[in-house]
CSV table of C-alpha atoms in Angstrom, one decimal:
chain,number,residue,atom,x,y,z
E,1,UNK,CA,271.4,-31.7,218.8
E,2,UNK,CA,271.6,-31.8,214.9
E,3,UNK,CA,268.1,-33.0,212.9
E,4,UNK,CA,268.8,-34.6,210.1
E,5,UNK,CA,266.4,-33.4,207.6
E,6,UNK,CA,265.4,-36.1,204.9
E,7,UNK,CA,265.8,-35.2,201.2
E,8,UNK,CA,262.5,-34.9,199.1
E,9,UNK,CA,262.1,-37.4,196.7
E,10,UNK,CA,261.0,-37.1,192.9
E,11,UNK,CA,258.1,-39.4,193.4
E,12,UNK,CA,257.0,-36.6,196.4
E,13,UNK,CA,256.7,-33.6,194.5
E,14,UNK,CA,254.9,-35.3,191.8
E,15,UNK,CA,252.1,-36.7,194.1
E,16,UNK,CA,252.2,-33.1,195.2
E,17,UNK,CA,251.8,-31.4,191.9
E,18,UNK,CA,249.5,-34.2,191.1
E,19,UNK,CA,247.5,-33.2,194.3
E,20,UNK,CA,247.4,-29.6,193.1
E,21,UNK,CA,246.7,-30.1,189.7
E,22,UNK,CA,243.7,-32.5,190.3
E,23,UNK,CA,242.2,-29.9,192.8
E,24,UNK,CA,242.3,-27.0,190.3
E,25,UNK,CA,240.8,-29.4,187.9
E,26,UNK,CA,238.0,-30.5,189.9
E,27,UNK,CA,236.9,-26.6,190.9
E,28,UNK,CA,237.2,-25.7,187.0
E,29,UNK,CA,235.1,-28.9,186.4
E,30,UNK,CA,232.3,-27.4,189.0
E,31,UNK,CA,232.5,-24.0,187.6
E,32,UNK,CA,232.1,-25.1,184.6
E,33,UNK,CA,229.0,-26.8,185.4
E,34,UNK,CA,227.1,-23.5,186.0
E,35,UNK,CA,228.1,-22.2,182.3
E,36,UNK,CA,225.4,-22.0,179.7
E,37,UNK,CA,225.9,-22.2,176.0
E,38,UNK,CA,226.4,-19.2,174.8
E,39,UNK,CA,226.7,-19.3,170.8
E,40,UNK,CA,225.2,-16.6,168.6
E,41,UNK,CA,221.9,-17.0,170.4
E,42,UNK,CA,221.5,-16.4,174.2
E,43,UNK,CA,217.9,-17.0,174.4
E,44,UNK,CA,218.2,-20.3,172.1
E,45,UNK,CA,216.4,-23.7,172.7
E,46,UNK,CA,220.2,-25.3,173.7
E,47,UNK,CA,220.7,-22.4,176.2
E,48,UNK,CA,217.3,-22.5,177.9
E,49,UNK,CA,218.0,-26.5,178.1
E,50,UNK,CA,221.3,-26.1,179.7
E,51,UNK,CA,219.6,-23.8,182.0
E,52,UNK,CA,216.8,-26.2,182.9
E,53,UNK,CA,219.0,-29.1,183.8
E,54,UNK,CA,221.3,-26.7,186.1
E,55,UNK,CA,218.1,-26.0,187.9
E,56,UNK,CA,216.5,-29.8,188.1
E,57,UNK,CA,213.0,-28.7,185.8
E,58,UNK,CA,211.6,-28.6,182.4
E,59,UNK,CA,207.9,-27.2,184.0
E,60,UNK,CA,209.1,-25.8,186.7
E,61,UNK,CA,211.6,-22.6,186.2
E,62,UNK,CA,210.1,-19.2,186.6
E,63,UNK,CA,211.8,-16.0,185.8
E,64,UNK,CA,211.0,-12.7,188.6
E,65,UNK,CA,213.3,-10.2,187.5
E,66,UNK,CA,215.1,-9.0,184.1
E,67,UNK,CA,217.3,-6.2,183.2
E,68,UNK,CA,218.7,-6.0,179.3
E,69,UNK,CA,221.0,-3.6,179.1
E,70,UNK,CA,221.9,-1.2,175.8
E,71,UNK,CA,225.4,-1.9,175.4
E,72,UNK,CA,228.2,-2.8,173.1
E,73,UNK,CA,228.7,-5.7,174.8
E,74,UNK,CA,225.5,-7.7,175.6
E,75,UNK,CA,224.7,-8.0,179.5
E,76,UNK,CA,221.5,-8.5,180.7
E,77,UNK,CA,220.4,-10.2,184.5
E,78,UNK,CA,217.0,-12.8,184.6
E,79,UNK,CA,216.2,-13.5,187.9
E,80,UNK,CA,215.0,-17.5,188.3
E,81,UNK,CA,213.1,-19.5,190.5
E,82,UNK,CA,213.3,-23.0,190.8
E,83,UNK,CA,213.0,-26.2,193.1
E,84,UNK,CA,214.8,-27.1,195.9
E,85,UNK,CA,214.7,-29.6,198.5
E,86,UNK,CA,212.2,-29.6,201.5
E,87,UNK,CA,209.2,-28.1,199.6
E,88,UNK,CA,211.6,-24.7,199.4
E,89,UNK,CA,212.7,-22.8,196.2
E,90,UNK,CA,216.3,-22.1,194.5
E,91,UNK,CA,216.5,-18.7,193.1
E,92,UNK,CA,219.2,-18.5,190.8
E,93,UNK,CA,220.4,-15.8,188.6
E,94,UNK,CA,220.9,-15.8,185.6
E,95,UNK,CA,224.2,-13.6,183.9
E,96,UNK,CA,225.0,-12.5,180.6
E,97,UNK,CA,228.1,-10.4,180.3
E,98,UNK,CA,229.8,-10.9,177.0
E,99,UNK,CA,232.7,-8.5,178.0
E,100,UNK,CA,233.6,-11.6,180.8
E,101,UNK,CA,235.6,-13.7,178.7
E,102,UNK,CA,235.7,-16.2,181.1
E,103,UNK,CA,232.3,-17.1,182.4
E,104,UNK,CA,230.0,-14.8,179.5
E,105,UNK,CA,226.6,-16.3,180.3
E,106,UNK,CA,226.3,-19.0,183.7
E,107,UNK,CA,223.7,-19.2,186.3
E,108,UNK,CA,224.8,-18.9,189.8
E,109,UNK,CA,222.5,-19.8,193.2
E,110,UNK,CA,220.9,-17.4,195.7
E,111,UNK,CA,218.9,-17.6,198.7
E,112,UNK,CA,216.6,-20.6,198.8
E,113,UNK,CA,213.0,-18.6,199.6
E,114,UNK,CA,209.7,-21.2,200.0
E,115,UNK,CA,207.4,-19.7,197.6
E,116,UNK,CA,207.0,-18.5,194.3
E,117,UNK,CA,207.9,-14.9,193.6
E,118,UNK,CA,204.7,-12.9,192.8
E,119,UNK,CA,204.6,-11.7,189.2
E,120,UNK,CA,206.8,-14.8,188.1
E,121,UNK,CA,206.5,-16.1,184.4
E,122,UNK,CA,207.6,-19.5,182.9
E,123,UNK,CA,210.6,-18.8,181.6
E,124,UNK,CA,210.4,-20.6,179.0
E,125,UNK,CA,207.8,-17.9,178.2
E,126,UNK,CA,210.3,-15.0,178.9
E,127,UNK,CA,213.0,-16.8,176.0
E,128,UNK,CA,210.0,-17.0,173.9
E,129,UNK,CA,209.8,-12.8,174.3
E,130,UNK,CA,213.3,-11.9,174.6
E,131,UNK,CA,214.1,-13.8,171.3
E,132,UNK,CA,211.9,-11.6,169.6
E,133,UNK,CA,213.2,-8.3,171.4
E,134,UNK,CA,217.0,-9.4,170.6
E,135,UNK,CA,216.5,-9.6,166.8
E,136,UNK,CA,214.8,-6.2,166.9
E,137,UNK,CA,216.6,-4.8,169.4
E,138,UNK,CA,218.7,-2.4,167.9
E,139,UNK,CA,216.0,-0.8,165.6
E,140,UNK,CA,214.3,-0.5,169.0
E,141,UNK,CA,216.9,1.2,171.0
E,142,UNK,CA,217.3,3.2,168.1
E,143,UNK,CA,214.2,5.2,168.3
E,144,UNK,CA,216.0,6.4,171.2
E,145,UNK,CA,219.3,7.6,170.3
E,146,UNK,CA,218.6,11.6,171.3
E,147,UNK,CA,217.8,10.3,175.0
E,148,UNK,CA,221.2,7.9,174.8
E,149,UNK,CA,223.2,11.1,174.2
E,150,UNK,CA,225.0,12.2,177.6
E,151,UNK,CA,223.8,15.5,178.4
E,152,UNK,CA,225.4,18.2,181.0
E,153,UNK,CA,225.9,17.3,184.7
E,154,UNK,CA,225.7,13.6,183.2
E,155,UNK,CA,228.7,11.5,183.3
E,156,UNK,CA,226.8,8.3,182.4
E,157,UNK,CA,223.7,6.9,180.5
E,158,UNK,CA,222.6,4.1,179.4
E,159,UNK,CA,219.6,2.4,178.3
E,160,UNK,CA,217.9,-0.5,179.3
E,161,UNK,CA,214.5,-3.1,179.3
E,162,UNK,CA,213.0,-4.4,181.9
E,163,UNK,CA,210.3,-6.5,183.0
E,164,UNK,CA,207.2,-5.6,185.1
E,165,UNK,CA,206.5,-9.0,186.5
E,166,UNK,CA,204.0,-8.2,189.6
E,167,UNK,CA,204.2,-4.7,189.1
E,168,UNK,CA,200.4,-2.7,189.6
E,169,UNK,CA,201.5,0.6,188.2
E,170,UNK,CA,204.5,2.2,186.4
E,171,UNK,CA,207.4,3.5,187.6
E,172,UNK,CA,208.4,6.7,185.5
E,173,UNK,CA,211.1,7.8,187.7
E,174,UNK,CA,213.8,7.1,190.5
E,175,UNK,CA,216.6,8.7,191.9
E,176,UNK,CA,218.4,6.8,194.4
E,177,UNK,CA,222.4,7.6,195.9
E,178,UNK,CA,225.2,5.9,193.3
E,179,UNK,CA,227.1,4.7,196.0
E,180,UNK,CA,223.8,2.4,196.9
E,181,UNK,CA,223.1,1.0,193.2
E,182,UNK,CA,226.9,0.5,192.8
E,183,UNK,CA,227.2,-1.6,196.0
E,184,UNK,CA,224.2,-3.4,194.5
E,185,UNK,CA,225.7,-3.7,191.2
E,186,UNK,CA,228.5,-5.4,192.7
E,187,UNK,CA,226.5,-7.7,194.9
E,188,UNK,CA,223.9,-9.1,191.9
E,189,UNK,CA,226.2,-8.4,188.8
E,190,UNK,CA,224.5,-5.4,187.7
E,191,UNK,CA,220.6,-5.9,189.0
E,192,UNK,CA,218.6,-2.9,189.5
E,193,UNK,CA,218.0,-2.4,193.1
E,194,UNK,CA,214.5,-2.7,194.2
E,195,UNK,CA,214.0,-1.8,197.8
E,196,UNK,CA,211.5,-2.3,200.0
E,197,UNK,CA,209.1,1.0,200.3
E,198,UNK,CA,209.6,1.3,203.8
E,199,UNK,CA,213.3,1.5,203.3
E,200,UNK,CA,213.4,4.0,200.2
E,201,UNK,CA,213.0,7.1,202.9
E,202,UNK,CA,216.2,5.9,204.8
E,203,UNK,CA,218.4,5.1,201.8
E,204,UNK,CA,217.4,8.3,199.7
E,205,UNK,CA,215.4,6.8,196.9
E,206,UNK,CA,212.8,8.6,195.7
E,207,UNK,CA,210.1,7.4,193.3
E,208,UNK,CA,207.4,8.7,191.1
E,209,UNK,CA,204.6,6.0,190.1
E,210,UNK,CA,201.2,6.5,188.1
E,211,UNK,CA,198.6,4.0,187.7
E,212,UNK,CA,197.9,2.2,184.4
E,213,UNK,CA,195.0,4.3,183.9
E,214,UNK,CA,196.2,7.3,183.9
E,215,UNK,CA,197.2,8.9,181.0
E,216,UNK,CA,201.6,10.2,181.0
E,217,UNK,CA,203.1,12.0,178.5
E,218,UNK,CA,206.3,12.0,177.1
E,219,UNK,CA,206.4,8.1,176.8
E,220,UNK,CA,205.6,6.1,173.8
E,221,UNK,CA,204.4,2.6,173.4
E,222,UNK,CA,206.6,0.1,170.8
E,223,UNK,CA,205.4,-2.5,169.8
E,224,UNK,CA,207.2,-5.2,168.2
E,225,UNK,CA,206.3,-8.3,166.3
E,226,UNK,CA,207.2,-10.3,163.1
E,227,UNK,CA,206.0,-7.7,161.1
E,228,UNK,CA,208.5,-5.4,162.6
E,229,UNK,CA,208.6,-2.0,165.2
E,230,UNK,CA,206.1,0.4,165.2
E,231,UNK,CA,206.0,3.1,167.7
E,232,UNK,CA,203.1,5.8,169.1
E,233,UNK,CA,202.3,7.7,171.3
E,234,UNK,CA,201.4,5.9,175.3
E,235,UNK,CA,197.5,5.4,175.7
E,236,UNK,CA,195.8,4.4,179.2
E,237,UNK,CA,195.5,0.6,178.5
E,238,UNK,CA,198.6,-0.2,176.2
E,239,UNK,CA,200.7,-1.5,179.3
E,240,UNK,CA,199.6,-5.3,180.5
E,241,UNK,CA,200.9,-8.1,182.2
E,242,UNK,CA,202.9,-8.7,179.5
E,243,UNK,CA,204.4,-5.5,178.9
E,244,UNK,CA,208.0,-4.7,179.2
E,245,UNK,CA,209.3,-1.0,180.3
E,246,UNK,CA,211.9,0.7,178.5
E,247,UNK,CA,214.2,3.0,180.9
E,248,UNK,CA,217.1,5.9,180.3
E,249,UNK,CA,219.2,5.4,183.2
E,250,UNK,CA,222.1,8.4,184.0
E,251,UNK,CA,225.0,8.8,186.2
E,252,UNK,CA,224.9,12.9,187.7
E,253,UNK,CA,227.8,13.5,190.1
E,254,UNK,CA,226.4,11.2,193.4
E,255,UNK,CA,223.1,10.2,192.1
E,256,UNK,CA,221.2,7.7,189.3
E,257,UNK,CA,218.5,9.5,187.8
E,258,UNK,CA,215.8,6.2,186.0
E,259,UNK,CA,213.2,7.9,183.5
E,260,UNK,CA,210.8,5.8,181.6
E,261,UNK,CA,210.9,6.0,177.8
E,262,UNK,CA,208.2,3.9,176.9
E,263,UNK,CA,206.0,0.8,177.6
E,264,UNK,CA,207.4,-1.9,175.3
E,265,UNK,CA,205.0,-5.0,173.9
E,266,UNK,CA,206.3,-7.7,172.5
E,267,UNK,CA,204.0,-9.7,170.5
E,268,UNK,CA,205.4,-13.6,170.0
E,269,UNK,CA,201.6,-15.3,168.8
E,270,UNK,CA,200.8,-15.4,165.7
């Protein structure tokens, strides 16, 4: 028995391409969506707008996490929560990574928790600071360059801010396995890992941490306001709520080694 297969017609494969086309047009359009503004100023008034309508608030966005990284080109992490439906929360996070030259700064979702993060901070807040960082940034990072410097054994370093939002004490070092905080890396686009204490044993971090009145040194305390950076020597008391930390992170054959540089403040009020 022969089948008698029918020819395709034009109008066919047009619909079809047609079909095709609009599909890739409509996932573009929803990616798209999640993109934030990214001119010459990440922390700008249009960004952190754009980021607010993504997440549905003005009053109610609050930032949990933040990692600014010392690099050539600018990446940094925020961490965001936001409202969601039921009485729940949207976490979000928040990417910068001008190397992508795709999708260089966009917000993409996470779990949906019920509560507030402890530690959070308006981020509106949080732009507010990080403006102020960014434009002295490199004069900051630059009290630093001995300890950017890759020494022996070390196949990696960089440098980086972060916040302490909820933190009680400081953390002046970590090691942890690379395999782990490169698995995690991949996961949350270059977020530092933070484990829960009861898991650090089994996953071979180890951590040093000294409380806020006790007196470390080796560390310095920068401050930075309009008037510019000034830097001195850590003193039980110059770390608050507010402060950020500054960390040298290195790469030594199977393992990250995170020292703390200094306690950074960053002083927006007039």
């Amino acid at each position: 028995m022969r089948i008698r297969r029918r020819p395709v017609k034009v109008w066919q494969v047009i619909v079809i391409a047609g079909v095709v086309v609009a599909v890739f047009l409509v996932m573009a359009l929803m990616q798209s969506n999640y993109n934030v503004p990214y001119n010459d100023d990440p922390f700008s008034q249009a960004a952190l707008e754009k980021i607010q309508s993504l997440a549905g608030t003005d009053d109610d966005l609050y930032a949990y996490d933040m990692t600014y990284n010392d690099s050539e080109d600018e990446t940094f992490v925020v961490s965001l929560s936001g409202p969601a439906n039921n009485g729940r929360r949207q976490n979000w996070n928040l990417i910068c990574f001008a190397k992508d030259g795709q999708m260089p700064y966009r917000m993409e979702k996470k779990d949906t928790p019920v509560s507030i993060p402890e530690g959070a901070v308006p981020l509106s807040g949080l732009f507010d600071q990080m403006r102020l960082f960014r434009s002295n940034q490199q004069e900051v990072f630059g009290l630093f360059e001995k300890e950017k410097k890759v020494q022996e054994g070390e196949s990696a370093v960089q440098l980086d801010l972060r916040d302490r939002f909820g933190e009680t004490d400081l953390l002046t070092r970590r090691v942890s396995p690379a395999a782990l905080t490169e698995a995690s890396s991949q996961e949350s686009a270059e977020e530092t890992p933070k484990p829960k204490e009861e898991d650090q044993a089994e996953q071979g971090i180890e951590e040093t941490r000294i409380a806020l009145t006790e007196e470390i040194k080796g560390i310095s305390t920068v401050t930075v306001s309009k008037d510019g950076v000034e830097q001195t020597a850590y003193q039980p008391g110059d770390c608050g709520e507010n402060s950020f930390l500054l960390y040298r992170s290195s790469l030594q054959e199977k393992q990250w080694e995170e020292t703390l540089l200094a306690v950074v403040n960053l002083e927006t009020k007039e």
